[in-house]
XYZ file of C-alpha atoms in Angstrom:
301
model
C -20.880 -33.060 45.437
C -21.237 -35.200 42.384
C -24.056 -37.857 42.324
C -22.830 -41.266 42.836
C -24.317 -44.228 40.765
C -26.421 -46.371 43.059
C -25.246 -49.629 44.503
C -27.326 -52.534 43.554
C -27.172 -56.283 43.275
C -25.077 -56.204 40.485
C -22.507 -54.012 42.120
C -21.430 -50.451 41.492
C -18.038 -49.021 40.459
C -15.467 -50.230 42.857
C -17.356 -53.553 43.379
C -16.362 -55.699 40.432
C -15.306 -58.985 41.763
C -13.142 -60.416 39.137
C -9.560 -58.997 38.711
C -9.256 -60.579 35.203
C -8.124 -57.861 32.723
C -10.850 -56.194 30.987
C -10.211 -55.298 27.165
C -11.677 -51.809 26.587
C -12.200 -51.048 22.829
C -12.346 -47.402 22.280
C -10.669 -46.577 25.302
C -9.626 -43.148 24.205
C -13.242 -42.166 23.445
C -15.709 -40.552 25.601
C -17.546 -43.526 27.209
C -14.437 -45.649 26.829
C -12.324 -43.220 28.837
C -14.806 -43.198 31.637
C -14.834 -46.977 31.739
C -11.042 -47.120 31.447
C -10.620 -44.815 34.473
C -13.356 -46.540 36.626
C -11.802 -49.861 36.052
C -8.192 -48.558 36.992
C -9.633 -46.960 40.175
C -11.019 -50.096 41.422
C -7.809 -51.861 40.880
C -8.962 -54.027 37.653
C -6.273 -54.580 35.030
C -7.382 -52.935 31.687
C -6.001 -53.596 28.153
C -6.781 -50.343 26.144
C -7.554 -50.874 22.619
C -7.443 -47.823 20.407
C -7.340 -46.881 16.726
C -5.317 -43.673 16.876
C -1.578 -43.973 17.968
C -1.682 -40.410 19.158
C -3.461 -41.408 22.204
C -1.436 -44.381 23.335
C 0.962 -42.349 25.455
C -1.839 -41.737 27.906
C -2.933 -45.394 28.010
C -0.235 -47.626 29.470
C -0.262 -51.074 27.434
C -2.464 -49.644 24.604
C -2.804 -51.934 21.576
C -3.599 -50.570 18.214
C -6.508 -51.974 16.388
C -8.575 -51.306 13.293
C -12.015 -52.482 13.632
C -12.492 -52.347 9.700
C -9.131 -53.850 8.938
C -8.188 -57.666 8.681
C -9.870 -59.917 11.196
C -6.482 -61.353 12.018
C -5.070 -58.179 13.376
C -8.145 -57.732 15.610
C -8.060 -61.300 16.869
C -4.501 -61.090 17.733
C -5.222 -58.103 19.884
C -8.052 -59.941 21.603
C -6.486 -63.306 21.924
C -6.084 -63.276 25.791
C -9.470 -61.495 26.372
C -12.120 -62.816 28.834
C -13.935 -59.781 28.991
C -14.485 -57.090 26.436
C -16.093 -53.565 26.770
C -16.627 -52.305 23.154
C -17.602 -48.480 23.304
C -17.095 -48.137 19.574
C -19.990 -47.825 17.378
C -22.088 -50.700 17.279
C -21.801 -51.237 13.571
C -18.509 -52.822 14.566
C -19.953 -55.632 16.463
C -19.850 -58.208 13.589
C -16.151 -57.610 13.345
C -15.837 -58.059 17.048
C -17.780 -61.301 17.120
C -15.566 -62.859 14.313
C -12.426 -61.722 16.258
C -13.026 -62.334 20.084
C -12.297 -65.614 21.695
C -15.346 -67.729 21.990
C -15.661 -67.747 25.754
C -15.110 -63.817 26.190
C -18.020 -61.874 27.600
C -18.980 -58.997 25.336
C -20.345 -55.778 26.658
C -21.338 -53.350 23.785
C -22.820 -49.848 23.502
C -25.667 -49.318 21.350
C -28.044 -46.570 21.122
C -31.807 -45.817 21.495
C -31.350 -44.096 18.102
C -32.338 -47.594 16.823
C -35.978 -46.563 17.740
C -36.138 -43.492 15.467
C -38.950 -43.175 12.932
C -36.232 -41.634 10.566
C -33.552 -44.277 10.311
C -29.884 -42.699 9.419
C -26.578 -44.281 9.078
C -26.069 -44.248 12.888
C -29.177 -46.024 13.567
C -28.993 -48.380 11.170
C -25.469 -49.387 12.231
C -26.790 -49.942 15.727
C -29.570 -52.214 14.297
C -27.089 -54.310 12.269
C -24.636 -54.552 15.385
C -27.535 -55.736 17.416
C -29.005 -58.228 15.216
C -25.363 -59.918 14.837
C -25.155 -60.132 18.540
C -28.590 -61.490 19.042
C -28.263 -64.066 16.299
C -25.065 -65.260 17.809
C -24.557 -67.798 20.744
C -22.215 -65.615 22.361
C -22.668 -64.371 26.097
C -22.915 -60.726 25.599
C -25.106 -57.645 26.012
C -25.728 -54.577 23.913
C -26.566 -51.776 26.101
C -28.787 -48.872 24.506
C -28.140 -45.497 26.144
C -30.424 -42.470 25.518
C -28.794 -39.202 25.163
C -25.713 -39.213 27.358
C -24.582 -36.122 29.092
C -21.775 -35.385 31.652
C -18.770 -37.142 30.047
C -15.770 -35.250 28.948
C -16.513 -34.464 25.246
C -20.216 -35.392 25.393
C -21.162 -31.981 24.693
C -24.861 -32.313 23.896
C -26.127 -30.281 26.872
C -23.375 -27.707 26.906
C -24.042 -27.118 23.151
C -27.531 -26.510 24.196
C -26.754 -24.051 26.884
C -24.287 -22.238 24.707
C -27.137 -21.827 22.043
C -29.615 -20.620 24.668
C -27.256 -17.812 25.878
C -28.033 -16.296 22.356
C -31.763 -16.939 22.497
C -34.349 -14.611 24.256
C -36.965 -17.225 23.307
C -36.643 -20.860 22.722
C -38.275 -22.173 19.230
C -39.484 -25.716 19.514
C -41.531 -28.049 17.188
C -44.858 -28.766 18.693
C -43.823 -26.438 21.707
C -41.510 -28.915 23.043
C -44.104 -31.416 24.131
C -42.160 -34.721 23.051
C -40.257 -36.479 25.775
C -36.634 -36.923 26.446
C -34.741 -39.182 29.061
C -31.186 -38.320 29.046
C -28.647 -40.569 31.015
C -25.786 -39.200 33.198
C -22.402 -40.629 32.044
C -21.644 -41.994 35.613
C -25.005 -44.169 35.064
C -23.739 -45.371 31.806
C -20.307 -46.191 33.438
C -22.021 -47.750 36.137
C -24.264 -49.997 33.848
C -21.106 -51.333 31.968
C -19.405 -52.297 35.087
C -22.668 -53.853 36.540
C -22.779 -55.892 33.298
C -19.210 -57.151 33.776
C -20.188 -58.461 37.200
C -23.353 -60.226 36.337
C -23.362 -63.827 35.074
C -25.716 -65.050 32.361
C -25.790 -67.024 29.141
C -26.289 -66.060 25.457
C -27.059 -62.690 24.189
C -29.017 -59.797 25.567
C -30.376 -56.250 24.611
C -31.075 -53.721 27.134
C -32.082 -49.856 27.186
C -30.310 -47.876 29.783
C -31.884 -44.380 30.423
C -32.280 -41.624 33.105
C -34.451 -41.743 36.049
C -37.400 -40.230 34.285
C -38.580 -38.653 31.084
C -39.394 -35.002 30.782
C -40.672 -32.774 28.097
C -38.134 -31.019 25.923
C -39.802 -27.816 27.333
C -38.984 -28.898 30.878
C -35.601 -30.094 29.804
C -34.734 -26.636 28.549
C -36.062 -25.230 31.862
C -33.690 -27.555 33.764
C -30.611 -26.638 31.798
C -31.167 -23.041 32.121
C -31.355 -23.500 35.734
C -28.282 -25.573 36.113
C -26.276 -23.292 33.891
C -27.320 -20.190 35.752
C -29.365 -18.755 32.794
C -32.698 -16.935 32.966
C -35.738 -18.911 32.020
C -36.503 -18.710 28.302
C -40.173 -18.929 27.153
C -40.844 -21.582 24.483
C -42.045 -20.475 21.136
C -43.930 -23.109 19.050
C -42.440 -23.199 15.597
C -42.958 -25.609 12.741
C -40.358 -28.266 12.437
C -39.651 -27.644 8.693
C -38.955 -23.991 9.450
C -36.548 -24.739 12.223
C -34.892 -27.390 9.931
C -34.297 -24.761 7.349
C -32.861 -22.336 9.938
C -30.596 -25.053 11.288
C -28.854 -25.225 7.818
C -27.633 -21.663 8.411
C -25.988 -22.342 11.767
C -22.618 -23.522 10.237
C -22.315 -19.850 9.009
C -23.065 -17.921 11.908
C -19.995 -17.282 14.078
C -20.452 -18.176 17.926
C -23.425 -20.286 17.196
C -23.251 -24.155 17.721
C -23.933 -25.938 14.483
C -27.244 -27.683 14.476
C -27.915 -30.531 12.111
C -31.491 -30.466 10.572
C -31.939 -34.102 11.734
C -31.604 -32.978 15.354
C -34.587 -30.797 14.875
C -36.645 -33.580 13.490
C -35.796 -35.803 16.232
C -37.425 -33.353 18.654
C -40.469 -34.583 17.440
C -39.926 -38.068 18.838
C -40.873 -39.208 22.168
C -37.807 -40.953 23.884
C -39.128 -42.229 27.062
C -38.309 -45.888 28.266
C -39.128 -48.278 30.952
C -35.936 -48.421 33.174
C -37.363 -51.454 35.238
C -35.250 -54.034 33.314
C -32.065 -51.672 33.842
C -32.845 -51.598 37.625
C -33.688 -55.227 37.930
C -30.881 -56.949 35.682
C -28.086 -54.217 36.376
C -29.012 -53.213 39.731
C -28.521 -49.659 38.671
C -30.772 -46.778 39.883
C -30.009 -43.782 37.682
C -29.611 -40.277 39.104
C -32.304 -37.663 38.786
C -31.770 -35.204 35.790
C -31.477 -32.399 38.130
C -28.418 -33.849 39.940
C -26.920 -34.999 36.858
C -26.987 -31.509 35.353
C -25.633 -29.968 38.370
C -22.278 -31.740 37.757
C -21.813 -29.650 34.555
C -22.057 -26.317 36.114
C -21.129 -26.829 40.024
C -20.968 -23.145 40.266
C -23.822 -21.616 37.788
C -22.674 -18.687 35.720
C -24.390 -15.426 36.301
């Protein structure tokens, strides 16, 4: 049985009070698909907005948009919007603010990548989007999830399991002592729907994360357990060496590609206080063990 997002004061999937249409930007993407399906399942009308016309056939009433195109085109697509969920990259928030109706509530997805000590294009884009929202007088919220797992296409954990099958030992910088706090896709979806139900004024920013932080070493143990793999011992290896080896993975058949930046981020603690998430959204995230179990209902031998 799959874990269910906890019901809280803000409501859970299936409890959204308003039946006003919700415009979902990025409805063909990973988190966007999950939100689209959850809204439809509870009987809420959805207006999907997508960039690629190839996905339109599976999304009745889909509108084609280009977040980097002329503002007029996006404004026309959002003209009747009262609530907008934007699962596209947060770098697009300035364009959304320019095009959305003044009274439309905005629910945007950011990323905890904004906290990294080594800013990249992804993290800098999130910071720009957050800054634009917080500088506006719009009623909106940017939700910053930690690493998302469990969605169709969200293959972070599956990539890790595939890599572990080739490795008798697991080389980790600093022995895997840094912390990670992944969030199950069901809790991301529940957080978005809860934000749609909540009433407030002005812009907000909120981190959403898993129930508790664990060390990367323990995370590896839990992934092995969920995937039905034998435990792998952890070997402390300098990060510089692992980053150099990561550059070879694109040339190794059957081995998932690893970006050197992914290795460097293994040195950062990614642990967050979820009290604001629980208090404002009313969402209590599922334990990591239960979330991982949804990826491999019957562990492989």
